[in-house]
Coordinates of C-alpha atoms and ligand atoms in Angstrom, one line a residue:
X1 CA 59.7 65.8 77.5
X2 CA 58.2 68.9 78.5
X3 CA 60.9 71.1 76.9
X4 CA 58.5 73.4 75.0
X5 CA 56.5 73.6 79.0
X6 CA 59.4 74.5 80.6
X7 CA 61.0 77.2 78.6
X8 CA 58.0 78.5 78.6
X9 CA 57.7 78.7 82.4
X10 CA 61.1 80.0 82.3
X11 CA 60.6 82.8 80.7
X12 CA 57.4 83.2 82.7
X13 CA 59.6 83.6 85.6
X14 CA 61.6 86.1 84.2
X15 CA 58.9 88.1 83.7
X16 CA 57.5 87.9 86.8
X17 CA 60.8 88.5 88.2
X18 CA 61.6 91.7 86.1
X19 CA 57.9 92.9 87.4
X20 CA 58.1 92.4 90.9
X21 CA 61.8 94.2 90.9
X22 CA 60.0 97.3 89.2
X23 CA 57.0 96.9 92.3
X24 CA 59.6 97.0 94.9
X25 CA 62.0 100.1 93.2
X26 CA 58.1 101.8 93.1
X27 CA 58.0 101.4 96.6
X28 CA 61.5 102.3 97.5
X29 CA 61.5 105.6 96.1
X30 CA 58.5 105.9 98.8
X31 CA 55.3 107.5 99.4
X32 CA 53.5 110.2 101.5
X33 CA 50.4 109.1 103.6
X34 CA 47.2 111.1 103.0
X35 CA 46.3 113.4 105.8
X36 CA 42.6 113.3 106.5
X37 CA 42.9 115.9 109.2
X38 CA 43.9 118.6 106.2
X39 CA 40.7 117.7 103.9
X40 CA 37.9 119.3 103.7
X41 CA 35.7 116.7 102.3
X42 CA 36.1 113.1 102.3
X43 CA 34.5 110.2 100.3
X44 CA 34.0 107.4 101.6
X45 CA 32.5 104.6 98.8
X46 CA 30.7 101.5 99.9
X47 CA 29.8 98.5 98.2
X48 CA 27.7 95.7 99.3
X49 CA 29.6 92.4 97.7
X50 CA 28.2 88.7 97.6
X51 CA 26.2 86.7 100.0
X52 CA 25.8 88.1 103.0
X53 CA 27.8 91.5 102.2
X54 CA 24.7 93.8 101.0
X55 CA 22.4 92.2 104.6
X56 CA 25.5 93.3 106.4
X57 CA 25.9 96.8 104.7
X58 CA 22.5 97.8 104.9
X59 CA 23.0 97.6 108.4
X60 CA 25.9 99.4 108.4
X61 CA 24.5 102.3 106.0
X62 CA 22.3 102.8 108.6
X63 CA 24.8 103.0 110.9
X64 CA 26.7 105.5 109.5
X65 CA 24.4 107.6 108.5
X66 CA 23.3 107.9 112.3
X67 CA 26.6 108.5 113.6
X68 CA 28.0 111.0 111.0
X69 CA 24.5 112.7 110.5
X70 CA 26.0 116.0 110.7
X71 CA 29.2 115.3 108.8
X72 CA 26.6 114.1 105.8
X73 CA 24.6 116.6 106.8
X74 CA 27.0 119.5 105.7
X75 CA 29.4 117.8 102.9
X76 CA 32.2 116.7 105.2
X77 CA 31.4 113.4 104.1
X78 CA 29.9 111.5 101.3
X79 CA 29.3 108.2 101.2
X80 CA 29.2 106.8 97.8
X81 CA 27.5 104.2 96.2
X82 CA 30.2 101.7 94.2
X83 CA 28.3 99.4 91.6
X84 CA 29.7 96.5 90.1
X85 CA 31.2 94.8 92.6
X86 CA 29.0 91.6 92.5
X87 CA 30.6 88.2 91.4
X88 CA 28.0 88.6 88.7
X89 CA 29.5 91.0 87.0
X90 CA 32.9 90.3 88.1
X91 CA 32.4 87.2 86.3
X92 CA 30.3 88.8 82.9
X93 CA 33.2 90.9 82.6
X94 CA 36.0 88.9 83.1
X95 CA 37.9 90.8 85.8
X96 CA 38.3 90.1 89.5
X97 CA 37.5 94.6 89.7
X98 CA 35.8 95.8 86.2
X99 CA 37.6 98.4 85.2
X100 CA 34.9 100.8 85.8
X101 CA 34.1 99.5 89.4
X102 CA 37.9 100.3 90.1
X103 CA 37.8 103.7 88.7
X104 CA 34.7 104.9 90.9
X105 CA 36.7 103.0 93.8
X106 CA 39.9 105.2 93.4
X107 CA 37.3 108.4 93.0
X108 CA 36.8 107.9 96.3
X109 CA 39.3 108.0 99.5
X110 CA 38.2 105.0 101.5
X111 CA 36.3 102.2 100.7
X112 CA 33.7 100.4 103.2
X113 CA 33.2 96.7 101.7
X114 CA 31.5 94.2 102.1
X115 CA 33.1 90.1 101.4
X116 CA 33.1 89.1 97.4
X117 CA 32.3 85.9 96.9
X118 CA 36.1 84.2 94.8
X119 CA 35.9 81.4 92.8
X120 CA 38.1 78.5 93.3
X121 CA 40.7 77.1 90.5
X122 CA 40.1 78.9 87.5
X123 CA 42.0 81.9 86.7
X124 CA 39.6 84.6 88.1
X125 CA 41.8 86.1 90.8
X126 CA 40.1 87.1 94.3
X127 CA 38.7 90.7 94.3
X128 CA 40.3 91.2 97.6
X129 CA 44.0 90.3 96.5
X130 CA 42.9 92.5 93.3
X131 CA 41.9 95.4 95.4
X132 CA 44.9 95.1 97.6
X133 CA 47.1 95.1 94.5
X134 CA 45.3 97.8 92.9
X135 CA 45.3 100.3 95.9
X136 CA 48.2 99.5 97.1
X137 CA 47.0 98.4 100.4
X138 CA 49.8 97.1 102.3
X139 CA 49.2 96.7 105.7
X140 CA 46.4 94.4 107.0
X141 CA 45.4 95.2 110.6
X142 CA 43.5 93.2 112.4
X143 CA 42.6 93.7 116.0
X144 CA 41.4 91.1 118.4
X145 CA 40.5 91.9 122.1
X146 CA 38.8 89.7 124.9
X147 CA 39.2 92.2 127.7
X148 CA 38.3 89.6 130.9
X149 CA 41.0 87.8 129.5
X150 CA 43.4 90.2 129.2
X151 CA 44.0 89.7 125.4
X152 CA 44.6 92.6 123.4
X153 CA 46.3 91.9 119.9
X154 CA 46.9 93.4 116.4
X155 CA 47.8 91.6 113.8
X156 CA 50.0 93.5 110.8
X157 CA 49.6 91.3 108.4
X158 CA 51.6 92.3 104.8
X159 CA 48.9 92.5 102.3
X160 CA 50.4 93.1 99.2
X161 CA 53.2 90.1 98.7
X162 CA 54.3 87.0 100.1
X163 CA 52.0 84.1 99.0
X164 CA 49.6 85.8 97.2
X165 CA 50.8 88.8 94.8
X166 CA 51.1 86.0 92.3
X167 CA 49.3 83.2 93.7
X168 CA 47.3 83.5 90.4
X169 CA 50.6 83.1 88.2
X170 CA 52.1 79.8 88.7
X171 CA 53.5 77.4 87.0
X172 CA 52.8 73.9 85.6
X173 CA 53.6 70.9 83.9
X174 CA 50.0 68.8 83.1
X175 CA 50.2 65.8 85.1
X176 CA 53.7 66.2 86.5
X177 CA 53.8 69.1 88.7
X178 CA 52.7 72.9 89.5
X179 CA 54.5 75.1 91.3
X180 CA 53.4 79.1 92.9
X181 CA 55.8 81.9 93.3
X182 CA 56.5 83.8 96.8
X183 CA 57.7 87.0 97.2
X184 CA 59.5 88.9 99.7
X185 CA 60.9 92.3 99.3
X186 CA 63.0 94.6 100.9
X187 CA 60.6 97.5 100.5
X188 CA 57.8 95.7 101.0
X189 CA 59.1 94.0 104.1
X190 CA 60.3 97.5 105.4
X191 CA 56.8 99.4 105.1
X192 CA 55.0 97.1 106.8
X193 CA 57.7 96.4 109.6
X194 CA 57.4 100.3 110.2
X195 CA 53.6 100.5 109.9
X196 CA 53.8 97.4 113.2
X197 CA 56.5 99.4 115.1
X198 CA 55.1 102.5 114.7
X199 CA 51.7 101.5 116.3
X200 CA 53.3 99.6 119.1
X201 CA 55.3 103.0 119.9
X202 CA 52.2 105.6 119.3
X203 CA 50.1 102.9 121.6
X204 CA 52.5 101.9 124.3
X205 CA 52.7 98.8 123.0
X206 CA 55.9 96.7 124.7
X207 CA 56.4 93.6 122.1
X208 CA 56.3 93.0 118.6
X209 CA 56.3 89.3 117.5
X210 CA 57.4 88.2 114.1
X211 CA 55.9 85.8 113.0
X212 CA 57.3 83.5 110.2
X213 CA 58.6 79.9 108.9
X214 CA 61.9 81.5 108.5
X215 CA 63.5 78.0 109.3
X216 CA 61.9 76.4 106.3
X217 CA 61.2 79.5 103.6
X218 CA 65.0 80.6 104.4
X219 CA 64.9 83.3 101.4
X220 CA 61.5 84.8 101.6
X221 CA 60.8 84.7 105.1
X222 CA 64.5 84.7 106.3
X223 CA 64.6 88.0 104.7
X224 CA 61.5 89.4 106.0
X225 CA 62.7 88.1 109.8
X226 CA 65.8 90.0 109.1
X227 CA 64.1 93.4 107.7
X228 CA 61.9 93.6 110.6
X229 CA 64.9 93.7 112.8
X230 CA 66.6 96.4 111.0
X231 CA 63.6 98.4 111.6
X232 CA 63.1 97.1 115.3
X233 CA 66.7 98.8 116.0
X234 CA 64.7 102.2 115.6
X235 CA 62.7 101.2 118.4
X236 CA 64.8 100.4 121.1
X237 CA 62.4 100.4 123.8
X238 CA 60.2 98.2 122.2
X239 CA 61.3 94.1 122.3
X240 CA 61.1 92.4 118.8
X241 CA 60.7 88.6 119.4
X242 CA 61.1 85.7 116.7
X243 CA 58.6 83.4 116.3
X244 CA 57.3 80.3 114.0
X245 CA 53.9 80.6 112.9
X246 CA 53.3 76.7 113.9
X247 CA 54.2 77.3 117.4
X248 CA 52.5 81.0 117.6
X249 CA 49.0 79.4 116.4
X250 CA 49.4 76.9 119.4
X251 CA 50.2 79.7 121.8
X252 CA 47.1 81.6 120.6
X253 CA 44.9 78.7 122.0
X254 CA 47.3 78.6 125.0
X255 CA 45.8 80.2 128.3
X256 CA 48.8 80.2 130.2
X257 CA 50.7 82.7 127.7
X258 CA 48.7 84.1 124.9
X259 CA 47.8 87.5 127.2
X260 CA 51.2 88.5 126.9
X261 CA 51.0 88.8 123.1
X262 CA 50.9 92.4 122.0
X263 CA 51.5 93.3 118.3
X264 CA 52.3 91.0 115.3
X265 CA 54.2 91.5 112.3
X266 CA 53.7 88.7 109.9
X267 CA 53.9 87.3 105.9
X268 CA 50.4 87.5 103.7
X269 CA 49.4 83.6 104.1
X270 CA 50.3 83.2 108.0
X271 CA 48.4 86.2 108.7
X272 CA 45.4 85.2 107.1
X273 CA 45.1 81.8 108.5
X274 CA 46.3 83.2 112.1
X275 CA 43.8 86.0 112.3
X276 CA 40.7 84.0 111.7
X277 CA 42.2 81.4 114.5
X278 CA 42.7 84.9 116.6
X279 CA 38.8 86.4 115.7
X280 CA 37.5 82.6 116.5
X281 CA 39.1 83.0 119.8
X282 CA 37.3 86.5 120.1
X283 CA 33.8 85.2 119.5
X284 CA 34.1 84.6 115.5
X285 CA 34.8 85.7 112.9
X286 CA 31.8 87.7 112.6
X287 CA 32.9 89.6 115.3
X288 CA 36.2 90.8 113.9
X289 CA 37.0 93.9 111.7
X290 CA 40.0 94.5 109.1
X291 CA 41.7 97.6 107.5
X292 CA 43.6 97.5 104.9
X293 CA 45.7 100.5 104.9
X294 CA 48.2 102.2 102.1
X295 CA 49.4 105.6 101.7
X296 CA 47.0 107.3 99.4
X297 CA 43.8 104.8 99.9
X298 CA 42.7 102.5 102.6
X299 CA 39.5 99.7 102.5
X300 CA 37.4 98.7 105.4
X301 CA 35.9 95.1 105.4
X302 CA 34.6 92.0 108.0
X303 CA 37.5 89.6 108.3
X304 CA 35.3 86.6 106.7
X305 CA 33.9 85.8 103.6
X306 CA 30.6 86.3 102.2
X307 CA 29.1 83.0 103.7
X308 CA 27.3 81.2 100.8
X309 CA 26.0 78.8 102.8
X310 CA 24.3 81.4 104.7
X311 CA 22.6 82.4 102.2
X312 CA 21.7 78.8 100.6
X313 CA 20.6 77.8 104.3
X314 CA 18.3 80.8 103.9
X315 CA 19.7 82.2 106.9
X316 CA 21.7 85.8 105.7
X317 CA 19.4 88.2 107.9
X318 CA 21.2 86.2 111.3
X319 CA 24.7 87.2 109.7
X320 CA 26.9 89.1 112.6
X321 CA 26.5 92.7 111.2
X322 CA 29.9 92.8 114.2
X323 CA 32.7 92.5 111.7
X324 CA 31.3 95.4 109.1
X325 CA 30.8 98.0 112.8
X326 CA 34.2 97.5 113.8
X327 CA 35.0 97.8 110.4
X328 CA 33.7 101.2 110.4
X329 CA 35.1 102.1 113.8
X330 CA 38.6 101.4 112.3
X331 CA 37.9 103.6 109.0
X332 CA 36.5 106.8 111.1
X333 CA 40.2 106.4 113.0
X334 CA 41.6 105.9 109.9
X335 CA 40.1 108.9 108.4
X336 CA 40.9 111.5 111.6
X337 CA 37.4 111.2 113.6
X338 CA 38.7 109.6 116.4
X339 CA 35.7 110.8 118.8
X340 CA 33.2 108.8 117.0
X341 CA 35.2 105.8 116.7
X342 CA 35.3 106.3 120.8
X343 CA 31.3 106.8 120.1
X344 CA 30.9 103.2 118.0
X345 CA 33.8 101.6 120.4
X346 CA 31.5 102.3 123.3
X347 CA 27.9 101.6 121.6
X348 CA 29.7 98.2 120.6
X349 CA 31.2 96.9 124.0
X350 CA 28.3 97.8 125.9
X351 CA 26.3 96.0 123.8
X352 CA 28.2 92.7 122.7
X353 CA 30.4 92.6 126.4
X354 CA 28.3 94.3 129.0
X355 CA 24.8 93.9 128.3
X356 CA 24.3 91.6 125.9
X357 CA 20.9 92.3 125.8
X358 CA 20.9 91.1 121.9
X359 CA 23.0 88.2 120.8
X360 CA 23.5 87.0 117.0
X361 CA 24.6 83.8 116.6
X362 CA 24.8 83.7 113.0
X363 CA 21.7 80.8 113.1
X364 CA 18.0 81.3 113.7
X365 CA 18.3 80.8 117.3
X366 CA 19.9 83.9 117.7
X367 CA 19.1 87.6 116.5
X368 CA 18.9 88.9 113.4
X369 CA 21.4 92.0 112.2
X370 CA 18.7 94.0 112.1
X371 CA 17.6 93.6 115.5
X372 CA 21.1 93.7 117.0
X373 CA 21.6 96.8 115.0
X374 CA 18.8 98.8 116.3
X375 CA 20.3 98.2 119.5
X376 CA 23.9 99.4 119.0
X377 CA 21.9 102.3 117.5
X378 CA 20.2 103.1 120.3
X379 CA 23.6 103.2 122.1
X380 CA 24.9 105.2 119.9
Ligands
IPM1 C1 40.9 87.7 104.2 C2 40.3 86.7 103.2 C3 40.9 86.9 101.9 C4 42.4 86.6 102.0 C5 40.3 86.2 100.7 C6 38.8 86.5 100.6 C7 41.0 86.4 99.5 O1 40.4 85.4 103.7 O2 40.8 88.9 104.0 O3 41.5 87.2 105.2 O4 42.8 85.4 101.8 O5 43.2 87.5 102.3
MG2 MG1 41.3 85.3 105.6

């Protein structure tokens, strides 16, 4: 029974195997980061996506174009139009990127995005993970804050691995069983280990937490536990603390503790599910932005998805344009322009902690984006 299947999935594995040992020998022999403070001209593309992506990025367009008027002004930057990123076409073509969407993507340096829409089962793989794969995006960083509460955290999650770099390549036998591939490298573990340390050193950060399930995935996450150390003894004045994502997503609701929380380090799956617990305890996820960050190209995008319902429920013009801002505040760091970040930090916290004047709810009792973003505009 199932011979033919299995061999099959052996060999499969094998290849998959022989694949991800090239990936990680790529990364080994290591990378330079781009310096945007050395480049005259930067491009910055931006694409809409499903649902309520192109409502948000309309917003967030005008946004841009208000803060970095003189920078578009004189060529310094261009912000770039990327077509093709609908599940439409994704779907007409066959590819979770079209080939052609990808190439204007990697003519650019950063990418501001809005959520794409991923079908479930099939074999069309999530445009996200595709993106992440493509560029090379490794590290995830998400920050939450709710200053009267003392809680100021980044999450590094590892974007390019873990559960996902082949969640689209299992295995199974009809009927009997299935089973998905996780992967851990050393590489892998190490670049993102060193992109978490690094921060918390450059930001007078105390305490980095990693964050696995290293009792129970003893080789994948028992290697990336270990890694993290070996980089942690680089950074002697900074504490590296073990702990299991069960109990860390208990001590994020926790009032008693979860302030003393700094910087995490964490595995692809546990830092997905953990940082929308950590943007709900912010306000939602509306409200929280995510860069995904590699050497040569980086992607800016809301930490949710591109809310179908919304859109069914007719609602999409009360969608939290939030997320996408902070987005942009973390690509305009990214990209050497700290001062406007500052600009947009300040617009956005006077606005969403101080004043309040405008509130979006993300239903029709609340604002719409457009309204809330005429008044971070005039902030500005
Ligand atoms: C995120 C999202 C994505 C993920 C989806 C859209 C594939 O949830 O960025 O957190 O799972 O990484
Ligand atoms: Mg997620």
């Amino acid at each position: 029974m199932f011979e033919k299947e299995i061999e099959l999935a052996t060999a499969q594995f094998r290849a998959l195997m022989e694949e991800q040992l090239a990936r990680q020998n790529r990364m080994e022999a290591g990378a330079v980061a781009k310096d945007y403070t050395k480049k005259d001209k930067i491009i910055v593309g931006v694409c809409g996506g499903d649902g309520i992506g192109p409502i948000l990025m309309r917003e967030a367009k005008r946004l841009m174009e208000a803060l970095l008027a003189d920078e578009l002004q004189s060529g310094r930057i261009e912000l770039r139009e990327i077509e093709g990123l609908t599940i439409e076409n994704r779907l007409a073509c066959g590819q979770a990127v079209p080939t052609e969407t990808l190439n204007a993507i990697k003519s650019c340096d950063v990418l501001l995005k809005g959520p794409t829409t991923t079908p479930k089962g099939g074999t069309m793989e999530s445009a996200n993970v595709a993106l992440r794969r493509e560029l090379d995006l490794y590290a995830n960083v998400r920050p939450v804050s709710v200053p009267e509460e003392g809680i100021d955290w980044i999450f590094y999650r590892e974007n390019t691995e873990g559960e996902y770099v082949l969640g689209s390549r299992g295995v199974e036998l009809p009927g009997k069983l299935a089973m998905d591939f996780k992967v851990t490298t050393d590489a892998g573990t190490r670049r993102i280990a060193r992109a978490a340390f690094e921060y918390a050193k450059n930001n007078g950060k105390t305490n980095v937490a990693i964050v696995t399930k290293a009792n129970i995935m003893k080789k994948t996450d028992g290697k990336f536990t270990a890694i993290c150390h070996e980089v942690a003894a680089d950074y002697p004045e900074i504490e590296a603390e073990d702990w299991y994502i069960d109990i860390m997503t208990a001590n994020l609701v926790n009032e008693s503790i979860r302030s003393r929380f700094q910087v995490f380090v964490l595995p692809n799956l546990y830092g997905d599910i953990i940082t929308d617990e950590a943007a709900q305890i912010q306000g939602g996820v509306g409200t929280a932005g995510s860069a995904n960050i590699g050497d040569e190209y980086a992607m800016f995008e809301a930490i949710h998805g591109s809310a179908p319902r919304m859109i069914e429920e007719g609602i999409g013009e009360y969608a939290n344009p939030s997320s996408l801002f902070k987005a942009v505040e973390m690509m305009l760091r990214h990209i050497a322009m700290p001062q406007k970040a500052d600009q947009l930090a300040r617009a956005m916290a006077k606005c969403t902690e101080i004043e309040k004047k405008v509130v979006v709810t993300g239903t029709r009792e609340g604002a719409t984006c457009r309204k809330f973003a005429d008044y971070v505009l005039e902030n500005i």
